[in-house]
mmCIF file of C-alpha atoms and ligand atoms in Angstrom:
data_model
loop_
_atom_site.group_PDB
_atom_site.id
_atom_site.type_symbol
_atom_site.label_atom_id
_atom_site.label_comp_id
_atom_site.label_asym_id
_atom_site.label_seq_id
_atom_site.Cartn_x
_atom_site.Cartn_y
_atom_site.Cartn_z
ATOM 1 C CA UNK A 203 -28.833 -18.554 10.757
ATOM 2 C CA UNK A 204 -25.315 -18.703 9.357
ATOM 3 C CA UNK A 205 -23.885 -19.413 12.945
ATOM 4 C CA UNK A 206 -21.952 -23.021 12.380
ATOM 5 C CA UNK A 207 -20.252 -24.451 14.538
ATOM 6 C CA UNK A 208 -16.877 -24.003 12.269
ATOM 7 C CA UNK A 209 -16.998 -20.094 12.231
ATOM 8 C CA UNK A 210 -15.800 -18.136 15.106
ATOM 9 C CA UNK A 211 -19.055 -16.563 16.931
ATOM 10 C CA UNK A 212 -20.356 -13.279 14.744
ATOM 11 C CA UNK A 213 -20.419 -9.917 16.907
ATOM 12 C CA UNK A 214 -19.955 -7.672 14.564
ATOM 13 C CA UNK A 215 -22.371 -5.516 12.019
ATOM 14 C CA UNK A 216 -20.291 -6.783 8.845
ATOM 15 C CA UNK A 217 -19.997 -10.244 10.337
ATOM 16 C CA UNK A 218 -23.111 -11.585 8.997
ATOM 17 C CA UNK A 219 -22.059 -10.214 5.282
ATOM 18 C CA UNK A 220 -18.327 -11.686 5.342
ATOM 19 C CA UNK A 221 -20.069 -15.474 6.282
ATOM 20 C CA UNK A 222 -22.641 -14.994 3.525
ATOM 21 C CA UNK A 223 -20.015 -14.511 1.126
ATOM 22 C CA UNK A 224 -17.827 -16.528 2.538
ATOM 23 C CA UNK A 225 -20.514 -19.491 2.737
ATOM 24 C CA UNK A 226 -22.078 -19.252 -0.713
ATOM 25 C CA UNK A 227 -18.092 -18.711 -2.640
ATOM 26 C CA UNK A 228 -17.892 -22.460 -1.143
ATOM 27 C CA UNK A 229 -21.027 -23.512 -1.864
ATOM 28 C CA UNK A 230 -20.781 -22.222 -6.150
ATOM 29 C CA UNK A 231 -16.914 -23.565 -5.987
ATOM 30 C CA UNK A 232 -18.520 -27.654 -4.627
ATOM 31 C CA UNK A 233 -21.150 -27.039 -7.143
ATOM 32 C CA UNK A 234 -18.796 -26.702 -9.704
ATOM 33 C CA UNK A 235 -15.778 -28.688 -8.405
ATOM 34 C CA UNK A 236 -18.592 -31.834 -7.514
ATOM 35 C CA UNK A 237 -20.020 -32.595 -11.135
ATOM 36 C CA UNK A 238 -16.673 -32.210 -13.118
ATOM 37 C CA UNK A 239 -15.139 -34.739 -9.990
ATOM 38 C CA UNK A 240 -17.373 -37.019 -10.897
ATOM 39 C CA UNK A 241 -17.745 -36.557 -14.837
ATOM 40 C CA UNK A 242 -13.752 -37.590 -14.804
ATOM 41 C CA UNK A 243 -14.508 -40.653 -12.466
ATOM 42 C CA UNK A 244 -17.450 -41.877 -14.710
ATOM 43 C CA UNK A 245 -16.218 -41.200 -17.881
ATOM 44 C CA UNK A 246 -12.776 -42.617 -17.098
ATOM 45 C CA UNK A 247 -14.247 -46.378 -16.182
ATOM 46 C CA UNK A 248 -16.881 -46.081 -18.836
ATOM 47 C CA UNK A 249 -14.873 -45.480 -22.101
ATOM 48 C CA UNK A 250 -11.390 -46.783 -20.502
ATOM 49 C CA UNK A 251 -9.414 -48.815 -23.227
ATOM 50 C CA UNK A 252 -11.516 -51.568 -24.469
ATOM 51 C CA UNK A 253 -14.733 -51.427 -22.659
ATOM 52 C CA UNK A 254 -17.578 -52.230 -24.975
ATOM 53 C CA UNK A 255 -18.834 -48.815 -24.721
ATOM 54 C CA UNK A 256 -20.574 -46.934 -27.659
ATOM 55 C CA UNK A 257 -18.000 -44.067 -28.986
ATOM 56 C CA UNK A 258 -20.163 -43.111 -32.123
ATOM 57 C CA UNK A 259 -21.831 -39.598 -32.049
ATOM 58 C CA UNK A 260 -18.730 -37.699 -30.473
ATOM 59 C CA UNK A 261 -19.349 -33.943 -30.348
ATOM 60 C CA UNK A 262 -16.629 -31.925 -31.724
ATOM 61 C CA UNK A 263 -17.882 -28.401 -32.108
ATOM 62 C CA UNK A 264 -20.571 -26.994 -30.322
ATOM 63 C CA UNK A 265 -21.185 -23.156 -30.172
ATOM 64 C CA UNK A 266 -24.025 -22.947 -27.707
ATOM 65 C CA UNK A 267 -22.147 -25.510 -24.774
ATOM 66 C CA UNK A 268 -19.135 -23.282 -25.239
ATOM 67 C CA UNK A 269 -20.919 -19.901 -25.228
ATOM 68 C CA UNK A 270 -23.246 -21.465 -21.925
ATOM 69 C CA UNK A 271 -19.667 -22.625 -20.153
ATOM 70 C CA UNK A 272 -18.143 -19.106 -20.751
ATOM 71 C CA UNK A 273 -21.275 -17.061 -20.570
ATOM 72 C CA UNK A 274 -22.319 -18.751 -17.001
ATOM 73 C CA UNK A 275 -18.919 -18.336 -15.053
ATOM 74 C CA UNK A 276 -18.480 -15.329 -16.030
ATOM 75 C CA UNK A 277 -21.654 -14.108 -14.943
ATOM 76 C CA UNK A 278 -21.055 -15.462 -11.286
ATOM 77 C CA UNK A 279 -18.046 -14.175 -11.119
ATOM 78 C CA UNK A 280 -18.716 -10.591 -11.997
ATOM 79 C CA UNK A 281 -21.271 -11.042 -9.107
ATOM 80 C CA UNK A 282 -19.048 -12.016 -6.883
ATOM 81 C CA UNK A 283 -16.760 -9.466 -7.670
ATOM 82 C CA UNK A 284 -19.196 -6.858 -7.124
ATOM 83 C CA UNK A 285 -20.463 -8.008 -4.098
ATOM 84 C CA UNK A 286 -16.977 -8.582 -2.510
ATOM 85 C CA UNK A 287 -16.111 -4.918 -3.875
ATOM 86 C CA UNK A 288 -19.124 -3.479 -1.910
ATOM 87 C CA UNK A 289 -18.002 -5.211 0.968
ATOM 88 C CA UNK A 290 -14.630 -4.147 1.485
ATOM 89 C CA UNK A 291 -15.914 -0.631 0.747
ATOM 90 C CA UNK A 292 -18.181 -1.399 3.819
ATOM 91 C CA UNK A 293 -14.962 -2.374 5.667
ATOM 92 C CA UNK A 294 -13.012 0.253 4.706
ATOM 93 C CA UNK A 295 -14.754 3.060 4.999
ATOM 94 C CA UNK A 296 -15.566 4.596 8.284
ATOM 95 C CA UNK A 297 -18.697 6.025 9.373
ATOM 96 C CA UNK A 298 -18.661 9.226 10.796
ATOM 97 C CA UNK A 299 -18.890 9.314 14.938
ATOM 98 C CA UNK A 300 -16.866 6.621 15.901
ATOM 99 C CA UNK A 301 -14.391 6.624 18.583
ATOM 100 C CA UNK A 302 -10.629 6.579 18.092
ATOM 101 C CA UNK A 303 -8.129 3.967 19.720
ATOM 102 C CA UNK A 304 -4.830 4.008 18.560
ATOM 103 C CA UNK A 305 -2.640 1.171 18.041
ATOM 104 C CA UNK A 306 0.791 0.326 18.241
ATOM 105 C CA UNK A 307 2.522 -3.118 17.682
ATOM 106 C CA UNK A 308 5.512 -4.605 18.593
ATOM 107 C CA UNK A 309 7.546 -7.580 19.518
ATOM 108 C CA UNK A 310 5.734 -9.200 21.035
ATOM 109 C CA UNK A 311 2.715 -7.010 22.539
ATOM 110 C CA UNK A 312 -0.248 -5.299 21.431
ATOM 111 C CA UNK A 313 -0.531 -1.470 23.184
ATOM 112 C CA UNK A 314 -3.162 0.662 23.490
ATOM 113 C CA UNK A 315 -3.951 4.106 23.911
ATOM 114 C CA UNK A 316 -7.404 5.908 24.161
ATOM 115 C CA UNK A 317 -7.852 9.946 23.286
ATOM 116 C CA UNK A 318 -8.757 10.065 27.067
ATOM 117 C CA UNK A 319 -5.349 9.113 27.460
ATOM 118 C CA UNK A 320 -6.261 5.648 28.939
ATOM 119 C CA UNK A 321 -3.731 3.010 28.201
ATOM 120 C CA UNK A 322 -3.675 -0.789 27.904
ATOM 121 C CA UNK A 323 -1.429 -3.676 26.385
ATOM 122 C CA UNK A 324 -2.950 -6.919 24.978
ATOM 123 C CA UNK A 325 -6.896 -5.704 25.947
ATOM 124 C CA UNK A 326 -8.864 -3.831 24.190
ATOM 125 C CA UNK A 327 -11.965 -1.548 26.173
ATOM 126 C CA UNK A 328 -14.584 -0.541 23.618
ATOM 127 C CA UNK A 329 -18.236 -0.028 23.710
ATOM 128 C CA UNK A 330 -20.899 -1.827 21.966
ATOM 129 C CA UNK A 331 -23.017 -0.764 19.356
ATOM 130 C CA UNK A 332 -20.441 2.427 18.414
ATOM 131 C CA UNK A 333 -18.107 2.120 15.608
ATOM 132 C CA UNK A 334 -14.312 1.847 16.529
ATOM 133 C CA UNK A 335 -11.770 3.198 14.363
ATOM 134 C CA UNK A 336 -8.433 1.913 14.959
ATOM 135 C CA UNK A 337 -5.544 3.847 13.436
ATOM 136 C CA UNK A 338 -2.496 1.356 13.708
ATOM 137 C CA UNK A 339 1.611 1.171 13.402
ATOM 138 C CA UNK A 340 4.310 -1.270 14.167
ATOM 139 C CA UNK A 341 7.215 -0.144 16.117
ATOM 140 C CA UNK A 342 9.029 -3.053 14.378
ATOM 141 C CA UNK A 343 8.145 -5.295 11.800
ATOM 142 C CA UNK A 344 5.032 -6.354 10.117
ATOM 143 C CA UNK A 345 2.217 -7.614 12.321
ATOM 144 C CA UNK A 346 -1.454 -8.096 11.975
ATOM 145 C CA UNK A 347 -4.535 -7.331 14.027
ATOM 146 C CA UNK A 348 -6.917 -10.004 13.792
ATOM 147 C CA UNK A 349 -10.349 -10.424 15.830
ATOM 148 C CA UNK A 350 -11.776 -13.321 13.876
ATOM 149 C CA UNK A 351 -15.650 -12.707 15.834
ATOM 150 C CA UNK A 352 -15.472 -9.476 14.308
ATOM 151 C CA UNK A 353 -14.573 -10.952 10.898
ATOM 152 C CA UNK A 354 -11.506 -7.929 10.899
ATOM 153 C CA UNK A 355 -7.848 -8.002 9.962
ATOM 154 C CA UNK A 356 -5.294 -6.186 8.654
ATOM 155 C CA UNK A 357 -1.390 -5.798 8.231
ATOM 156 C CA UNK A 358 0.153 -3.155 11.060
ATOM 157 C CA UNK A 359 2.729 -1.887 9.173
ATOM 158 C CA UNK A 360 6.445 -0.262 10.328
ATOM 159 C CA UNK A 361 6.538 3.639 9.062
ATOM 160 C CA UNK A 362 2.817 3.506 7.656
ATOM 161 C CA UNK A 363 -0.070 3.926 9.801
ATOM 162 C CA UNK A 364 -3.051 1.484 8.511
ATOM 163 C CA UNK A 365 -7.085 1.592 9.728
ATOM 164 C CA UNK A 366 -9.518 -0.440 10.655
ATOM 165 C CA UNK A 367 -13.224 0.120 11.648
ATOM 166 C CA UNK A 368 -15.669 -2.238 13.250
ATOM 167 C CA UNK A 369 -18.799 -1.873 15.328
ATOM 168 C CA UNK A 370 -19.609 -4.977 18.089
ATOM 169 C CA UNK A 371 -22.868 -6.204 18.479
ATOM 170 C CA UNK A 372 -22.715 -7.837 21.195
ATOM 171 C CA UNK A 373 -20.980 -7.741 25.079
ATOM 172 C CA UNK A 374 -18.509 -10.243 25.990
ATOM 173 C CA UNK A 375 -14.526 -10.875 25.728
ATOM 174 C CA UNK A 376 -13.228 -11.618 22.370
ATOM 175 C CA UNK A 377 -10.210 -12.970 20.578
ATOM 176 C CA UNK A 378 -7.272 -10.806 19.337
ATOM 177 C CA UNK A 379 -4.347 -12.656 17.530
ATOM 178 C CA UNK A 380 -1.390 -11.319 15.495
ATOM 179 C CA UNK A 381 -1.662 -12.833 12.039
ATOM 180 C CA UNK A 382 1.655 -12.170 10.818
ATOM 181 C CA UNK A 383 4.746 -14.237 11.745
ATOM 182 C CA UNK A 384 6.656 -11.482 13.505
ATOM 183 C CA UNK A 385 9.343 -13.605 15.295
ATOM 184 C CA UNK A 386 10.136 -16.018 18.545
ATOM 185 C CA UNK A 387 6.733 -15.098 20.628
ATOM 186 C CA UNK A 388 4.639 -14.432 17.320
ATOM 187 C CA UNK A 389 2.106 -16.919 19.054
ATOM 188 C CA UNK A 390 2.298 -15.414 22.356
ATOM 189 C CA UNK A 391 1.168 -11.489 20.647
ATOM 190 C CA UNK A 392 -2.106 -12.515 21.497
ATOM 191 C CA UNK A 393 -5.125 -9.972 23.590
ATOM 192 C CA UNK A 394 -8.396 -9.998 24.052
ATOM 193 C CA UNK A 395 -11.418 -7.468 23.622
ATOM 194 C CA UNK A 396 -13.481 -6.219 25.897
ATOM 195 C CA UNK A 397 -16.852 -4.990 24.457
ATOM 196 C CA UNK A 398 -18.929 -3.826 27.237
ATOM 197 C CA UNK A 399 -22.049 -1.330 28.001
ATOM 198 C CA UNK A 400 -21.463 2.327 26.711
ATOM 199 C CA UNK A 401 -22.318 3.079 30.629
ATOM 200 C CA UNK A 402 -19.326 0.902 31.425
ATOM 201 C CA UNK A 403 -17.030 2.152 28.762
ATOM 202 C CA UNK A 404 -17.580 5.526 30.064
ATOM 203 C CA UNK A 405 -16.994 4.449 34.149
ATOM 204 C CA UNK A 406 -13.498 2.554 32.701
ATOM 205 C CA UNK A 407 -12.527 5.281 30.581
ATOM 206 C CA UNK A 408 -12.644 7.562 34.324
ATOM 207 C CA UNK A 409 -10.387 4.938 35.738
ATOM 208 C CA UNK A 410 -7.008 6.525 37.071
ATOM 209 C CA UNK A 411 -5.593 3.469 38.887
ATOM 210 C CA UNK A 412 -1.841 3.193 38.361
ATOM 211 C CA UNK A 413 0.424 6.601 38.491
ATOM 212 C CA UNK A 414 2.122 7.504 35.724
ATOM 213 C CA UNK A 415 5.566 7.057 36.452
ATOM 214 C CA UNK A 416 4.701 3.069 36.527
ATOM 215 C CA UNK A 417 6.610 1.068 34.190
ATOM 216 C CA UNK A 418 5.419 -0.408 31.801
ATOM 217 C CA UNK A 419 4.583 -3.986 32.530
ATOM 218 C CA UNK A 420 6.085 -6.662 30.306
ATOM 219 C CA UNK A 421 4.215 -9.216 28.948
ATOM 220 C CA UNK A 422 1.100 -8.956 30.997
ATOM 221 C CA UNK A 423 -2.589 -7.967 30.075
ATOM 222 C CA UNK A 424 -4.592 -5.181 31.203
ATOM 223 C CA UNK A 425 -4.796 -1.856 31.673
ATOM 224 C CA UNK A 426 -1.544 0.048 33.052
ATOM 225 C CA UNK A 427 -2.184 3.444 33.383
ATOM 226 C CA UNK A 428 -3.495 6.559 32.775
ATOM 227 C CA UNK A 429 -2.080 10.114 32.008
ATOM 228 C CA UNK A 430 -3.756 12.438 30.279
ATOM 229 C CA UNK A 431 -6.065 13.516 27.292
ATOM 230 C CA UNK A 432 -3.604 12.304 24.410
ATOM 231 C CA UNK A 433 -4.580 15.764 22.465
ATOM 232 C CA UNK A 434 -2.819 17.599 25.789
ATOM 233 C CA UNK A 435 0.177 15.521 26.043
ATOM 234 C CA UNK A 436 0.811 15.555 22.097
ATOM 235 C CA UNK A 437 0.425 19.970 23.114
ATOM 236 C CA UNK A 438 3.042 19.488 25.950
ATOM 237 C CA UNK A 439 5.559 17.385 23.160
ATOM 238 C CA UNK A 440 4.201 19.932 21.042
ATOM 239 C CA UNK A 441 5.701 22.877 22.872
ATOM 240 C CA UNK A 442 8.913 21.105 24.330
ATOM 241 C CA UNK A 443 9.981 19.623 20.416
ATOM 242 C CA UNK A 444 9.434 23.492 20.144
ATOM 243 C CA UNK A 445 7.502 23.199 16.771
ATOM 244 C CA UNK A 446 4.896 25.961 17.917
ATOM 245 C CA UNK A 447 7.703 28.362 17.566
ATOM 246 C CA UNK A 448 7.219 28.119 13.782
ATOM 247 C CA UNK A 449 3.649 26.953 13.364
ATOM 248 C CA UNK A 450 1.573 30.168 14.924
ATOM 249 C CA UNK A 451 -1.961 29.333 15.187
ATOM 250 C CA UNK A 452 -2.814 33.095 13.602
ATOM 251 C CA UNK A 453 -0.499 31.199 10.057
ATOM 252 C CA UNK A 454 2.172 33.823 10.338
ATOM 253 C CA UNK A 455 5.018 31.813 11.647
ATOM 254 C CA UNK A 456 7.434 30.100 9.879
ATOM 255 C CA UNK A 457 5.586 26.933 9.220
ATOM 256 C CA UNK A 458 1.710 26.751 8.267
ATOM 257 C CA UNK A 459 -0.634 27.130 10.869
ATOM 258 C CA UNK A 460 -2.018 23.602 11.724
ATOM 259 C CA UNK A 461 -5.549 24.753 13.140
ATOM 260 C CA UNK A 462 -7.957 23.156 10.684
ATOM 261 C CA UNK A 463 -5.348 21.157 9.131
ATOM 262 C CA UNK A 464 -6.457 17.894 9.952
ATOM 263 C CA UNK A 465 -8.144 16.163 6.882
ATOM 264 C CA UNK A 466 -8.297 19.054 4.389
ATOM 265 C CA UNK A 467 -6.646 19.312 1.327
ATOM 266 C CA UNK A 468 -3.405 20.551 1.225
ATOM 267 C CA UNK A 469 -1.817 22.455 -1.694
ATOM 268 C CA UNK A 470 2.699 21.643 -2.211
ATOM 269 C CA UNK A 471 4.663 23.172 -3.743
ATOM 270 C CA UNK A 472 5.027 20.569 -6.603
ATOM 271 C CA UNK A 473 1.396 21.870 -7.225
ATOM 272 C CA UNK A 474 -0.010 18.304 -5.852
ATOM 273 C CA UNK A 475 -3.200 18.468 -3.302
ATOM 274 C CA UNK A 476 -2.892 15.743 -0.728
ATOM 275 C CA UNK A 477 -5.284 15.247 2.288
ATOM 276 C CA UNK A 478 -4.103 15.986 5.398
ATOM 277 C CA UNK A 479 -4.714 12.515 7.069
ATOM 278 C CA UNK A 480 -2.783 11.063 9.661
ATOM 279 C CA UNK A 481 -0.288 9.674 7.485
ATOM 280 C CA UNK A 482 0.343 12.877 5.762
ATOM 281 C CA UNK A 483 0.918 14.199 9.341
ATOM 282 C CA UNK A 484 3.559 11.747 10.614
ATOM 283 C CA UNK A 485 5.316 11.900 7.469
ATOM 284 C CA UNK A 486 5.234 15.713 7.535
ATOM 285 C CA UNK A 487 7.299 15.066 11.205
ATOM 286 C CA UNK A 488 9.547 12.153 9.981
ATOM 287 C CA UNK A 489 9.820 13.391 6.603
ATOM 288 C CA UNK A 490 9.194 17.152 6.639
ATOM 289 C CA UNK A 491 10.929 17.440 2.635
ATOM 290 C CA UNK A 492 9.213 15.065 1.447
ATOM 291 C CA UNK A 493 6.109 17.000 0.959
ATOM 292 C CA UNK A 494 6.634 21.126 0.992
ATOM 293 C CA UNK A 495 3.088 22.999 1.769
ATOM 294 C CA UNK A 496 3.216 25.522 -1.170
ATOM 295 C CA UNK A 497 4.468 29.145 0.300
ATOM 296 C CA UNK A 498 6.503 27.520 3.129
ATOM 297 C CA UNK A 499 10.692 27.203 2.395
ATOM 298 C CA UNK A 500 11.643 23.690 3.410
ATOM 299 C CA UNK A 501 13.837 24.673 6.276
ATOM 300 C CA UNK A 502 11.791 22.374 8.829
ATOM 301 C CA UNK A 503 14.290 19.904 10.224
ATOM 302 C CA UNK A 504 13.563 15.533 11.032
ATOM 303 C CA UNK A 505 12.131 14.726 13.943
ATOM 304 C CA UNK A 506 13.078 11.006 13.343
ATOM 305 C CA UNK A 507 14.346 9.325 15.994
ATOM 306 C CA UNK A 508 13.707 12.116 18.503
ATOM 307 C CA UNK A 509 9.904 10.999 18.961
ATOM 308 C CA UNK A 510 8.121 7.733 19.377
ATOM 309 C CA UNK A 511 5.535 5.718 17.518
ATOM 310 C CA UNK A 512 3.464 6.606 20.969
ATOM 311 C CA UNK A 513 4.197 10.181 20.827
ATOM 312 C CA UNK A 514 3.682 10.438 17.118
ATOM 313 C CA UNK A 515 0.370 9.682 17.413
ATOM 314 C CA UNK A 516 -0.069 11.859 20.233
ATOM 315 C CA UNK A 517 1.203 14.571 18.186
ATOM 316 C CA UNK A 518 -1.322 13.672 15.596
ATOM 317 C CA UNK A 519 -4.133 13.854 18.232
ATOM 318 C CA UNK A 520 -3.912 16.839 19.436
ATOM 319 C CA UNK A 521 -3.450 18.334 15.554
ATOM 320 C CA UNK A 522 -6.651 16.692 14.944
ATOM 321 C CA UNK A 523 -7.909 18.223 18.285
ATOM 322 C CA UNK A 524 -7.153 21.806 16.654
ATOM 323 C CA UNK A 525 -9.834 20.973 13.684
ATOM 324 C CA UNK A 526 -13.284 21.989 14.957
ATOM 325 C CA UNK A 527 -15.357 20.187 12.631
ATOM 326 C CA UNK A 528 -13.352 16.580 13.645
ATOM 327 C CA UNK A 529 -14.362 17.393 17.341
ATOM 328 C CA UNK A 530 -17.999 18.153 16.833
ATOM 329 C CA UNK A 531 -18.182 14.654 14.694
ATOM 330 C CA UNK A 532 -16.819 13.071 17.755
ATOM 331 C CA UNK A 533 -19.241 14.224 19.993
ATOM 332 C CA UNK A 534 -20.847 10.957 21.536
ATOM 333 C CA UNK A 535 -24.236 10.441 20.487
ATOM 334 C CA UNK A 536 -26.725 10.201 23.315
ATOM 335 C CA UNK A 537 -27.091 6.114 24.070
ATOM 336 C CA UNK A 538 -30.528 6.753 25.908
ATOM 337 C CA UNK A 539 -29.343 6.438 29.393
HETATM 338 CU CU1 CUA B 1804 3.108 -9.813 15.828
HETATM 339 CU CU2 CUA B 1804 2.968 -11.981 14.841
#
């Protein structure tokens, strides 16, 4: 219905909602915009200086037409405001038993990595009909990820990992640009997505086609490589940074235990409870004093520099692999075939 030939095709489940809004915010502005265009046009021939026009009867104080011109925007607005609100709470918060792709950015290419431990640059594999939750970082400086047929975008941020959910609706290849000037080949950062059968999804995600000591290719699409279950090469980086000599699984080492960790609430030792997202987790690496988990001396030393944005989320994959509640709300649900 709302499918135009100016919008970008709509394949996604908020898609619909984003042109609605989208569509009638342009359609009250013209409403409004169109009769006080024209008021200034006619009034300005009919009483310019010295037409014969009849100036008697001027209003110069009327309650009820100011009341009606504040009372009537103000409504609209309000709805507007609530409806956009409800919206972006629809776009920001993810529903439960999605699948996770990670994200990392960078001058001037867009990489990939599944949990499975499948990798890509500039293409995106997902599956239709499943949310996707994205959980981004630059390497660099700011970029954006922007599918306009999914109707998503956001800022990928140095330091600070943002999200982003969306579900396709529909098979096909789709546009992926970088929205934020981010240097000499900021139009070049460009990919595509690949939303394709669940059956599919699961046959590419068994791929193993390039070894892993392959280089990385520069500049060039597709998939290039596959290692291993991210959760069990963040354990390997786990064991070799030697950070499970202090954090014991049984919580009497040196540092907490991290079994469970992921997304509970976490009490410091400035008496603050913070949730144990992955944020909090990549900080805890980069930044270990900057938040003290009450009971613990801060003794733990930076890992900055030492680790990658790539192996920094690995790292925060397999912590999240050690919470059994996060696994059993990944569990696939059956697609009926
Ligand atoms: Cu990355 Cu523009």
């Amino acid at each position: 219905m709302w499918d135009f030939w100016l919008f970008p095709q709509s394949v996604s489940t908020i898609a619909p909602e984003v042109d609605r809004l989208t569509l009638v915010m342009t359609a009250l502005s013209f409403l409004f915009a169109f009769p006080v265009a024209a008021l200034i046009v006619y009034f300005a021939i009919k009483y310019r200086r010295g037409s014969p026009a009849n100036r008697a009867g001027a209003i110069v104080t009327s309650h009820t037409l100011e009341a009606t011109w504040i009372a009537v925007p103000l409504v609209l607005a309000l709805g507007l405001y609530g409806w956009g609100a409800r919206l972006y709470f629809d776009m920001y918060e993810i529903p439960p038993g999605g699948i996770d792709v990670y994200v990392v950015g960078k001058q001037w290419m867009w990489q990939f990595e599944h949990p499975s431990g499948q990798r890509e640059i500039n293409e995106l594999h997902i599956p239709v009909n499943r949310p996707v939750r994205l959980t981004m970082i630059s390497q660099d400086v700011i970029h954006s990820f922007y599918a306009p047929d999914f109707r998503i975008k956001r800022d990928v941020l140095p330091g600070r990992y943002t999200t982003l959910w969306f579900e396709a609706t529909q098979t096909g290849s789709y546009h992926l640009f970088c929205a934020e000037y981010c240097g000499t080949q900021h139009s070049g950062m460009v990919g595509r997505i690949v939303v394709v059968e669940p059956r599919q999804y699961q046959e590419w995600l068994a791929q193993r086609p390039l070894d892993l000591a392959q280089p990385i290719p520069e500049q060039t699409g597709g998939q290039f490589g596959a290692t291993q279950p991210m959760a069990s090469a963040g354990e390997t980086l786990f064991h070799t940074l030697g950070c499970s000599t202090c954090h014991l699984p049984n919580g009497r080492g040196t540092g907490p235990s991290l079994v469970g960790l992921y997304r509970s609430e976490v009490l410091l030792a400035s008496g603050e409870t913070v949730l144990a997202d992955a944020q909090y987790i990549r900080r805890s690496i980069i930044d270990p004093n900057a938040q003290i988990v009450a009971g613990y001396p801060p003794i733990m030393p930076t890992y900055a520099g030492q680790v990658s944005e790539e192996e920094l989320l690995r790292l925060v994959e397999y912590i999240r692999s050690l919470s059994a509640e996060e696994q059993r709300q990944e569990e696939p649900p059956s697609d009926g075939g």
